[in-house]
XYZ file of C-alpha atoms in Angstrom:
729
model
C 30.042 180.652 99.655
C 33.346 182.407 100.484
C 33.788 186.045 99.492
C 35.592 186.915 96.260
C 39.355 187.131 96.374
C 41.961 189.128 94.529
C 43.267 187.496 91.386
C 46.098 185.042 91.999
C 49.403 185.014 90.106
C 49.485 182.698 87.175
C 53.217 181.981 87.591
C 53.456 178.291 88.475
C 56.147 175.964 89.773
C 57.863 173.798 87.223
C 58.510 170.082 87.709
C 61.177 167.733 86.392
C 60.525 164.066 85.662
C 62.852 161.609 87.371
C 65.401 159.705 85.288
C 65.370 155.958 85.756
C 68.391 153.823 85.201
C 66.565 150.574 84.553
C 67.795 148.535 81.548
C 65.605 149.189 78.547
C 63.204 146.430 77.495
C 61.563 145.999 74.103
C 58.218 147.162 75.478
C 59.507 150.059 77.579
C 58.474 153.635 76.956
C 61.451 155.408 78.382
C 61.729 158.889 76.970
C 63.297 161.812 78.794
C 60.651 164.102 80.272
C 59.921 167.465 78.675
C 60.147 170.676 80.586
C 56.859 172.112 81.973
C 55.466 174.834 79.800
C 55.148 177.294 82.634
C 58.043 179.324 84.158
C 59.029 179.919 87.747
C 60.443 178.034 90.715
C 60.952 174.274 90.584
C 58.804 172.029 92.687
C 60.583 169.609 94.998
C 61.619 166.348 93.387
C 61.600 163.309 95.709
C 64.862 161.477 95.986
C 63.506 158.382 97.764
C 64.960 155.311 96.006
C 62.366 153.188 94.229
C 61.886 149.583 95.379
C 59.603 146.588 94.580
C 55.840 146.904 95.019
C 54.196 146.919 98.445
C 51.632 149.172 99.985
C 49.912 152.549 99.653
C 48.994 155.049 102.350
C 48.969 158.804 102.775
C 51.711 160.803 104.455
C 51.330 164.222 105.957
C 54.090 166.624 105.070
C 53.203 169.031 107.864
C 55.008 167.126 110.696
C 58.331 168.642 111.862
C 61.513 166.798 111.105
C 62.916 164.760 113.972
C 66.352 163.251 114.545
C 66.764 159.457 115.238
C 67.358 160.293 118.942
C 63.960 161.956 119.415
C 62.029 160.230 116.637
C 58.492 159.397 117.593
C 56.426 156.360 116.584
C 54.376 158.627 114.294
C 57.507 159.663 112.448
C 58.661 156.053 112.162
C 55.275 155.108 110.773
C 55.420 157.931 108.239
C 58.860 156.833 107.126
C 57.640 153.251 106.751
C 54.676 154.354 104.680
C 56.928 156.503 102.522
C 59.208 153.621 101.890
C 56.297 151.418 100.910
C 54.924 154.038 98.573
C 58.300 154.112 96.869
C 58.145 150.285 96.518
C 54.806 150.557 94.729
C 56.107 153.149 92.350
C 59.120 151.023 91.542
C 56.863 148.050 90.703
C 54.584 150.194 88.554
C 57.444 151.835 86.578
C 59.230 148.507 86.194
C 56.052 147.331 84.429
C 55.111 150.465 82.492
C 58.567 151.904 81.862
C 59.318 155.537 82.492
C 56.349 157.637 81.507
C 57.409 160.543 79.252
C 55.905 163.962 79.944
C 53.974 165.567 77.108
C 52.898 169.195 76.718
C 49.762 170.238 78.622
C 48.058 170.970 75.305
C 47.315 167.253 75.288
C 44.678 167.929 77.924
C 42.822 170.265 75.614
C 42.544 167.416 73.004
C 40.723 165.118 75.391
C 36.972 164.699 75.745
C 36.005 167.266 73.068
C 32.745 165.484 72.569
C 31.919 164.991 76.250
C 30.004 168.234 76.552
C 29.375 171.242 74.255
C 31.163 174.533 74.710
C 27.739 176.251 74.922
C 26.741 174.186 77.965
C 30.101 174.773 79.688
C 29.885 178.513 79.093
C 26.320 178.551 80.445
C 27.404 176.639 83.549
C 30.361 179.021 84.210
C 28.141 182.042 83.669
C 25.465 181.052 86.207
C 27.516 179.087 88.714
C 28.834 180.728 91.856
C 31.789 178.272 91.775
C 33.751 180.250 89.154
C 34.400 183.980 88.911
C 34.671 184.756 85.167
C 35.968 188.283 85.794
C 38.881 187.259 87.992
C 39.263 183.803 86.425
C 39.337 181.738 89.597
C 37.463 178.837 91.069
C 36.108 180.670 94.089
C 35.936 177.609 96.349
C 39.428 176.478 95.582
C 41.877 178.848 97.401
C 44.964 179.812 95.500
C 47.094 179.002 98.522
C 46.343 176.694 101.496
C 48.303 175.225 104.356
C 45.707 172.492 104.912
C 45.678 169.641 102.375
C 42.675 168.021 104.084
C 40.577 171.113 103.651
C 41.750 171.450 100.017
C 40.575 167.872 99.269
C 37.168 168.557 100.758
C 36.759 171.698 98.667
C 37.755 169.902 95.466
C 35.309 167.073 96.210
C 32.539 169.617 96.502
C 33.452 171.359 93.266
C 33.800 168.099 91.335
C 30.400 166.894 92.706
C 28.712 170.042 91.450
C 30.234 169.709 87.993
C 29.202 166.093 87.620
C 25.715 166.636 89.022
C 24.988 169.577 86.730
C 26.742 168.553 83.540
C 27.468 164.837 83.789
C 24.158 163.151 82.873
C 25.368 160.125 84.904
C 21.851 159.304 86.161
C 23.196 158.181 89.547
C 25.684 155.807 88.014
C 28.627 157.933 89.116
C 29.326 159.188 92.627
C 32.220 161.356 93.761
C 33.696 159.805 96.958
C 36.180 161.248 99.421
C 38.302 158.082 99.636
C 41.031 159.208 101.939
C 40.099 156.805 104.715
C 39.271 153.869 102.375
C 41.728 151.080 101.572
C 41.765 149.921 97.954
C 43.324 146.364 98.109
C 45.749 145.382 95.312
C 44.745 142.371 93.275
C 48.262 141.037 92.590
C 49.000 141.118 96.341
C 45.971 141.257 98.611
C 48.164 142.327 101.598
C 48.885 145.622 99.847
C 46.522 148.547 99.297
C 46.226 152.117 98.075
C 44.470 155.209 99.437
C 43.639 157.651 96.634
C 42.187 160.889 97.813
C 39.112 160.969 95.561
C 37.386 158.176 93.666
C 34.654 158.222 90.974
C 32.493 155.363 92.191
C 30.825 153.706 89.214
C 27.856 151.453 88.609
C 27.292 149.703 85.331
C 27.998 146.519 83.302
C 31.783 146.648 83.889
C 31.819 147.418 87.605
C 31.359 145.284 90.703
C 31.544 145.993 94.408
C 34.943 145.256 95.941
C 35.422 142.358 98.369
C 35.200 143.390 101.989
C 33.309 146.099 103.778
C 34.210 149.087 101.607
C 31.676 150.524 99.176
C 34.350 151.625 96.709
C 37.553 150.090 95.412
C 39.489 149.510 92.183
C 36.780 147.135 90.922
C 34.110 149.859 90.844
C 36.167 153.015 90.290
C 35.822 154.815 86.970
C 38.973 156.739 87.897
C 40.805 158.064 90.929
C 42.405 161.409 91.837
C 45.116 162.561 94.266
C 45.386 166.018 95.899
C 48.567 167.759 96.940
C 49.567 171.282 97.919
C 51.691 173.251 95.420
C 54.292 173.601 98.187
C 54.575 169.845 98.598
C 53.936 168.218 95.275
C 56.714 166.393 93.510
C 57.258 163.993 90.596
C 56.743 160.928 92.816
C 53.131 162.071 93.298
C 52.465 161.826 89.592
C 54.152 158.436 89.426
C 51.847 157.241 92.249
C 48.951 157.625 89.791
C 50.564 154.904 87.646
C 50.114 152.586 90.628
C 46.398 153.320 90.604
C 46.071 152.971 86.868
C 47.809 149.622 86.972
C 45.418 148.301 89.572
C 42.422 149.466 87.511
C 43.699 147.242 84.686
C 44.049 144.239 87.071
C 40.591 144.642 88.637
C 38.772 145.580 85.374
C 39.786 143.005 82.835
C 38.188 144.797 79.876
C 40.359 147.933 80.261
C 41.938 149.333 77.103
C 43.442 152.326 78.951
C 43.191 154.004 82.353
C 43.616 157.606 83.398
C 43.903 159.453 86.715
C 44.426 163.049 87.806
C 46.704 164.869 90.278
C 45.333 168.193 91.617
C 46.818 171.044 93.570
C 45.061 174.269 94.511
C 46.194 175.782 91.145
C 46.938 172.935 88.748
C 46.038 169.557 87.337
C 48.102 166.790 85.718
C 46.980 163.576 84.004
C 48.594 160.188 83.861
C 47.523 157.794 81.095
C 48.429 154.082 80.906
C 47.907 151.508 78.183
C 49.553 148.391 76.764
C 52.442 150.440 75.307
C 53.241 152.056 78.671
C 51.833 155.551 78.998
C 52.562 159.216 79.450
C 52.165 162.080 81.884
C 51.083 165.571 80.965
C 52.715 168.760 82.092
C 50.797 170.802 84.630
C 47.756 172.852 83.510
C 46.385 175.868 85.399
C 42.795 174.974 86.328
C 41.885 178.606 87.006
C 43.110 179.857 83.654
C 41.603 176.842 81.863
C 38.187 176.136 83.496
C 36.710 174.516 80.395
C 39.539 171.931 80.122
C 39.204 171.302 83.885
C 35.479 170.663 83.471
C 35.964 168.305 80.443
C 38.578 166.296 82.363
C 36.188 165.789 85.274
C 33.296 164.849 82.998
C 35.463 162.593 80.845
C 36.845 160.594 83.774
C 33.380 160.223 85.296
C 31.560 159.636 82.005
C 28.578 157.245 81.990
C 29.902 155.998 78.631
C 32.276 153.148 79.511
C 34.167 153.506 76.226
C 35.180 157.071 77.232
C 36.619 155.651 80.467
C 38.804 153.235 78.491
C 36.693 150.137 78.798
C 36.037 147.558 76.004
C 32.269 147.465 75.825
C 32.195 144.230 73.812
C 32.763 142.522 77.154
C 29.847 143.201 79.511
C 28.403 141.713 82.655
C 25.037 141.493 84.328
C 25.353 143.007 87.849
C 23.137 141.814 90.645
C 23.543 143.168 94.218
C 26.918 144.549 93.180
C 28.260 141.202 91.900
C 28.823 139.948 88.351
C 26.412 137.088 87.875
C 26.554 136.642 84.064
C 28.399 138.128 81.138
C 28.851 138.176 77.351
C 31.736 138.741 74.956
C 31.164 139.807 71.341
C 33.546 138.904 68.495
C 33.558 137.534 64.967
C 32.890 133.927 63.913
C 34.814 131.933 61.312
C 32.795 133.562 58.521
C 33.480 137.099 59.789
C 29.945 137.658 61.188
C 29.374 139.289 64.561
C 28.544 136.843 67.270
C 27.995 137.052 71.054
C 29.085 134.283 73.431
C 28.048 133.717 76.997
C 30.881 134.013 79.496
C 31.233 131.136 81.944
C 31.145 132.747 85.333
C 33.217 131.204 88.119
C 35.428 129.333 85.655
C 39.123 130.362 86.033
C 40.607 132.302 83.163
C 44.181 133.463 82.525
C 45.207 137.028 83.137
C 48.768 138.351 82.692
C 49.378 140.674 85.669
C 51.292 143.351 83.752
C 50.061 146.348 81.796
C 52.750 147.046 79.239
C 53.199 144.149 76.874
C 50.837 141.573 75.436
C 48.262 142.135 78.203
C 46.861 138.647 77.627
C 43.422 137.826 78.996
C 41.821 134.511 78.213
C 38.068 134.234 78.634
C 36.144 131.006 78.927
C 32.789 131.119 77.130
C 30.108 128.886 75.550
C 29.121 128.992 71.906
C 25.580 128.566 70.623
C 25.955 124.772 70.773
C 26.829 124.943 74.458
C 30.504 123.864 73.844
C 33.206 125.530 75.830
C 35.536 127.792 73.908
C 38.544 129.932 74.808
C 38.634 133.582 73.645
C 42.030 135.215 73.929
C 42.669 138.940 73.905
C 46.322 140.011 73.383
C 48.283 142.984 72.111
C 51.184 142.590 69.657
C 53.809 145.045 68.458
C 53.873 146.099 64.778
C 56.994 143.983 64.229
C 55.371 140.787 65.489
C 53.706 138.323 63.198
C 50.125 137.789 64.386
C 49.716 134.717 66.498
C 46.735 133.523 64.473
C 49.114 133.198 61.478
C 50.997 130.442 63.327
C 47.737 128.938 64.654
C 46.518 128.600 61.085
C 49.736 126.695 60.238
C 49.195 124.519 63.321
C 45.693 123.360 62.396
C 45.466 119.643 62.778
C 48.659 119.304 64.833
C 47.792 117.207 67.923
C 48.639 118.806 71.245
C 48.642 122.370 69.851
C 45.792 124.819 70.448
C 43.368 124.907 67.531
C 42.033 128.229 66.237
C 38.344 128.696 65.369
C 38.042 132.351 64.454
C 39.954 135.616 64.495
C 39.127 139.341 64.972
C 42.235 141.435 64.272
C 43.063 145.139 64.558
C 40.457 145.888 67.206
C 42.316 148.927 68.540
C 45.820 150.342 68.546
C 47.563 152.061 71.438
C 48.811 154.884 69.220
C 45.206 156.078 68.805
C 45.101 156.924 72.511
C 48.263 159.062 72.476
C 48.091 162.863 72.004
C 48.964 164.533 68.724
C 52.322 165.792 69.902
C 53.485 162.392 71.095
C 56.849 161.254 69.714
C 55.768 158.101 67.852
C 59.190 157.861 66.166
C 60.899 157.355 69.448
C 62.737 153.969 69.622
C 61.184 153.541 73.053
C 57.534 153.566 71.830
C 56.095 150.363 70.452
C 52.604 150.594 69.060
C 50.476 147.583 69.975
C 47.426 146.167 68.220
C 44.747 144.194 69.987
C 43.608 140.891 68.482
C 40.833 138.557 69.714
C 41.249 134.853 68.794
C 38.657 132.188 69.443
C 40.085 128.685 70.102
C 39.033 125.294 71.290
C 39.010 125.023 75.071
C 41.140 122.555 76.978
C 41.858 121.822 80.651
C 43.576 123.883 83.319
C 47.126 125.068 83.319
C 49.851 122.486 84.068
C 50.332 123.534 87.668
C 46.695 122.467 88.363
C 47.687 118.816 87.917
C 45.776 116.268 90.018
C 48.414 113.490 89.937
C 52.034 112.923 89.022
C 51.015 110.860 86.028
C 48.744 113.643 84.730
C 51.540 116.258 85.093
C 54.254 114.129 83.440
C 51.904 112.893 80.630
C 50.893 116.533 79.847
C 54.539 117.590 79.732
C 55.455 114.617 77.549
C 52.685 115.278 75.028
C 53.561 119.019 74.916
C 57.128 118.067 73.923
C 55.727 115.787 71.196
C 53.489 118.690 70.006
C 56.523 120.994 69.954
C 58.314 118.503 67.651
C 55.324 118.241 65.314
C 55.028 122.043 65.314
C 58.679 122.359 64.380
C 58.195 119.961 61.465
C 55.310 122.199 60.357
C 57.789 125.096 60.186
C 57.149 126.831 63.496
C 59.457 127.261 66.485
C 57.576 128.102 69.680
C 60.321 129.992 71.593
C 58.285 130.607 74.781
C 57.954 127.306 76.581
C 56.809 127.753 80.205
C 54.535 126.309 82.830
C 51.866 128.854 81.872
C 51.928 127.824 78.205
C 51.116 124.108 78.735
C 47.514 123.134 79.426
C 46.217 119.865 80.740
C 44.197 117.950 78.185
C 40.511 117.199 78.650
C 39.630 114.235 80.901
C 40.169 111.001 78.987
C 42.276 112.662 76.295
C 44.291 110.143 74.183
C 48.055 109.983 74.084
C 49.258 113.069 72.260
C 46.521 115.290 73.576
C 47.005 114.905 77.352
C 48.924 118.152 77.286
C 48.372 121.126 74.991
C 50.938 123.695 73.915
C 49.439 127.223 73.696
C 50.520 130.819 73.198
C 52.319 131.223 69.869
C 52.787 134.982 70.321
C 56.574 134.657 70.417
C 56.730 131.909 67.787
C 58.660 132.358 64.552
C 58.766 130.653 61.181
C 61.623 128.134 61.108
C 63.130 126.603 58.014
C 64.742 123.931 60.147
C 65.743 123.316 63.765
C 66.591 126.991 64.330
C 64.653 130.197 64.082
C 67.307 131.561 61.722
C 66.814 135.047 63.193
C 68.938 136.643 65.838
C 66.854 138.810 68.188
C 68.049 141.204 70.806
C 65.139 140.565 73.147
C 64.755 136.882 73.976
C 61.346 135.414 74.720
C 60.392 134.092 78.159
C 61.556 134.584 81.751
C 64.860 133.601 83.377
C 63.195 130.614 85.064
C 62.504 128.888 81.761
C 65.168 130.327 79.454
C 68.058 128.124 78.393
C 71.587 128.691 79.724
C 72.759 129.466 76.165
C 70.058 132.089 75.474
C 70.723 133.783 78.807
C 74.349 134.255 77.630
C 73.279 135.664 74.264
C 73.481 139.329 75.195
C 75.006 141.771 72.696
C 77.948 142.674 74.981
C 77.938 140.174 77.842
C 79.974 137.489 76.079
C 82.526 138.635 73.570
C 84.178 135.190 73.763
C 81.009 133.489 72.482
C 79.295 133.718 69.125
C 75.702 134.946 69.363
C 73.277 132.409 67.921
C 69.623 132.333 67.076
C 67.089 130.621 69.356
C 66.725 127.014 68.303
C 64.831 123.875 69.279
C 67.561 122.940 71.802
C 66.739 126.073 73.761
C 63.071 125.084 73.867
C 63.911 121.516 74.872
C 65.903 122.923 77.745
C 62.958 125.082 78.644
C 60.831 121.989 78.958
C 63.426 120.632 81.367
C 63.111 123.743 83.530
C 59.322 123.308 83.514
C 59.883 119.826 84.909
C 62.248 121.370 87.552
C 59.515 123.872 88.447
C 57.156 120.927 89.084
C 59.668 118.912 91.134
C 61.045 121.840 93.186
C 57.949 123.973 93.343
C 55.121 121.632 94.415
C 54.897 119.443 97.504
C 51.513 117.995 96.518
C 48.424 118.560 94.427
C 47.517 122.230 94.643
C 50.325 122.605 97.181
C 53.086 124.957 95.951
C 56.227 124.989 98.075
C 55.929 128.196 100.188
C 59.567 129.288 99.759
C 60.205 127.799 96.336
C 61.458 131.071 94.981
C 63.478 132.315 97.921
C 66.907 133.594 96.797
C 68.673 130.528 98.176
C 66.354 127.933 96.631
C 67.068 126.057 93.414
C 64.330 127.961 91.484
C 64.943 131.234 93.277
C 68.584 131.363 92.105
C 67.352 131.273 88.510
C 64.837 134.094 89.002
C 66.679 136.493 91.280
C 69.989 136.784 89.413
C 70.965 138.778 86.386
C 71.005 136.918 83.077
C 74.714 135.966 83.179
C 74.567 134.684 86.756
C 71.283 132.827 86.088
C 72.973 131.185 83.127
C 76.004 130.071 85.168
C 73.701 128.794 87.921
C 71.625 126.824 85.443
C 74.676 125.241 83.853
C 75.983 124.272 87.253
C 72.664 122.644 88.003
C 72.771 120.739 84.711
C 76.363 119.619 85.087
C 76.878 119.044 88.822
C 73.678 119.215 90.778
C 70.236 118.154 89.619
C 67.296 116.833 91.616
C 69.406 114.418 93.687
C 71.459 117.317 95.143
C 68.720 119.878 95.671
C 65.905 118.856 97.970
C 62.772 117.552 96.207
C 59.498 117.233 98.186
C 58.724 113.670 99.217
C 55.439 113.901 97.334
C 57.327 113.089 94.148
C 57.850 109.383 93.719
C 61.159 107.778 92.841
C 60.069 107.417 89.198
C 59.490 111.183 88.906
C 62.835 111.883 90.565
C 64.636 109.494 88.170
C 62.981 111.276 85.257
C 64.333 114.591 86.504
C 67.834 113.123 86.855
C 67.853 111.372 83.438
C 66.467 114.441 81.700
C 69.113 116.546 83.437
C 71.917 114.308 82.228
C 70.588 114.328 78.673
C 70.152 118.065 78.552
C 73.620 118.627 80.042
C 75.247 116.968 77.010
C 73.177 118.990 74.561
C 73.692 122.298 76.427
C 77.410 121.762 76.770
C 77.761 120.824 73.105
C 75.950 123.989 72.007
C 78.010 126.196 74.319
C 81.249 124.650 73.101
C 80.130 125.184 69.513
C 79.749 128.890 70.325
C 83.341 129.333 71.530
C 85.417 131.406 69.056
C 87.538 129.782 66.318
C 90.633 130.696 68.320
C 89.621 128.048 70.833
C 88.218 125.418 68.442
C 90.656 125.319 65.508
C 89.559 124.609 61.939
C 85.916 124.217 62.882
C 83.158 126.773 62.252
C 80.202 127.350 64.563
C 77.844 126.439 61.734
C 79.511 123.080 61.247
C 79.359 122.235 64.957
C 75.778 123.379 65.343
C 74.743 121.432 62.256
C 76.217 118.261 63.784
C 73.775 118.818 66.630
C 70.853 119.663 64.358
C 71.429 116.504 62.312
C 70.294 114.559 65.369
C 67.090 116.525 65.984
C 64.885 113.393 65.494
C 66.985 111.462 67.995
C 66.810 114.230 70.591
C 63.004 114.373 70.608
C 62.708 110.595 70.424
C 65.049 110.076 73.372
C 63.517 112.716 75.613
C 59.946 111.557 74.972
C 61.260 108.028 75.692
C 62.470 109.126 79.121
C 58.939 110.308 79.958
C 57.400 107.087 78.672
C 59.700 105.072 80.989
C 58.685 107.193 83.973
C 55.001 106.971 83.142
C 55.215 103.164 82.803
C 56.850 102.990 86.264
C 54.168 105.168 87.760
C 51.544 102.875 86.129
C 53.212 99.727 87.561
C 54.306 100.917 90.993
C 51.939 103.769 91.772
C 52.652 107.269 93.040
C 53.515 106.612 96.678
C 55.654 109.357 98.212
C 59.275 108.545 98.768
C 60.366 107.509 102.268
C 61.997 110.074 104.578
C 65.461 108.409 104.307
C 65.557 109.060 100.563
C 65.759 112.821 101.126
C 68.678 114.270 99.212
C 71.698 116.031 100.639
C 72.020 119.738 101.064
C 73.228 121.840 98.071
C 76.681 123.384 97.846
C 76.950 126.580 99.808
C 78.287 128.739 96.979
C 78.305 127.783 93.252
C 81.236 128.947 91.177
C 81.027 132.276 89.387
C 81.430 130.651 86.009
C 81.190 126.996 85.056
C 81.071 127.167 81.285
C 83.630 125.889 78.787
C 86.343 128.530 78.994
C 86.735 131.057 76.176
C 89.720 133.308 75.408
C 88.838 135.726 78.226
C 87.905 133.069 80.784
C 90.510 132.117 83.379
C 88.234 129.886 85.484
C 87.555 126.245 84.697
C 84.574 124.183 85.817
C 85.425 121.294 88.123
C 84.206 118.698 85.602
C 85.916 120.281 82.596
C 87.960 117.870 80.528
C 90.044 118.452 77.469
C 88.078 117.293 74.454
C 90.942 118.130 72.126
C 88.853 120.522 70.042
C 85.692 118.656 69.077
C 82.873 118.694 71.644
C 81.178 115.429 72.433
C 77.721 115.787 70.863
C 76.654 112.191 71.191
C 73.378 112.074 73.050
């Protein structure tokens, strides 16, 4: 044990949280960071620009700076690693939003029940690790020039605390993880290297794939270590990368936490479905009891203390999950436990902030497959089960069996001083819904006929749902399931996920919302041009059934452009120059223009479609395109200001469209029936090579919409309608 040292100064560096300039989303938590409570010099703040997610490594800050002329391979590698770390932080913060910094008093609130003050005092009194008189952790030097040695010393101190106070009974092990790669689940080519990991054994943890004994799948929490002289805000943000991967690897996570240590201080990062927060620095020498509680809390043998939902549990054999159960309520409100079906694919939304949807496949007591959906809604959202109750008996729409609401709220895991009134915080409530189980997602189709029949029946279900007073508003590939084998017409495809649905008194939602549902890939051209300031020449309108019908068209486009066979996605389907990639990689306005150009001038006969798709499927894509072009153009023209369309109000023009709602659904479903009949008669043989379509235009026009007062550019196919748009369809 090293000899005692003179007492160190308690004046600590201060840090400043970075300011992001990302556009605010409804689920973002983007408050300005608070100043650190301690006074003194400011720690360095990294200025590396943040980029999309990639890789994680460790970078030594001890190497001398070199110029490009004498740069060594080691310096080049360090720069590459630094860039990739920045990419990871960008991805994490794009998901979580900027994490506001709260006062370090939040650390004192945590884990009060993890260990008694009496036991902590007894430990500090007898242990040679801490000098009560001088108030220092003897084995953690107050200043060090060697980060590697500091990490080893912290590992030893943490091990002693856990072994003597933790009661983990060998289920928790402190691991020096600096040389261990923790693969990322959302991209297996990327990995992290946290400095310290709490390796866990228990009903929620399994060994990671590969040769390593520890990874995100069996880590209770992870820590990083930096020197006071080197630490900056990026190092705290890197913890958000770890927390995010814990959510992805441990599907029953409610929240995740990690720690950043220096030789004098500790900082915590917390993440949940509302985003998260960072704490200000806390002096570990001046606050040894809080330091101990943090270590014990983040290595607790109680999985609920770690942020895990203990109603979902697995049986672990040789480090692998071989069976599992999920507990919920049945239709009568009684507690019931279902057996999870292992090895059966389930749906997971790979994002933390937001609905956090996880769908489990289980068996009820009768042995019938059921689907149990966990999701988090904001306080402003109507619970999904409300719409599911309205949809009972509607063919082609998911049927609800039971509901367990208000399981937990994110605000209960925020510290007392958190600014809940901030417009950037959205409390979320977890709900568990039990539903009937259906087939796989649409992209798992086994034939062209199955894919088109499922899409056709989902459109019919959407129409029936609308007549029941519900507008879906989130049509996508992920929200259409294949029906069970042998399902009758009307049930060959099932529309799911009513989280973004809204009560509709007619063809429109009747409610104008700032944040539109869905992604650019599936959103209509009109909704993409519905921003509050993007289009002053257009009236803003509520999401209506026409937008959802167009979304169904983009789902068909995803099939035609995105798959070259059964279980064969096109490798570069979302490259920036591809048909689909142009919709995803642009901003909302450009995506809208590109989509309208596709509807009006391009279509499947211009952009290359894999030969796997038969002529009947290609003809369906073209006929659906032509039909939706008329509807989309009519709606956009109706939105042009009265200065352009004289003596006609937007409500009158839209109502003329809405009066034909029955015809629109009937006609579109008819297009699918024609294609399915052709496939039945002529088979699904791939098209011959000579039928391959021509190359797309090199550069689409900037704008191709009906011109408004501020628009000086006309689309090539624009014609003068003399005021009234052609709404015949």
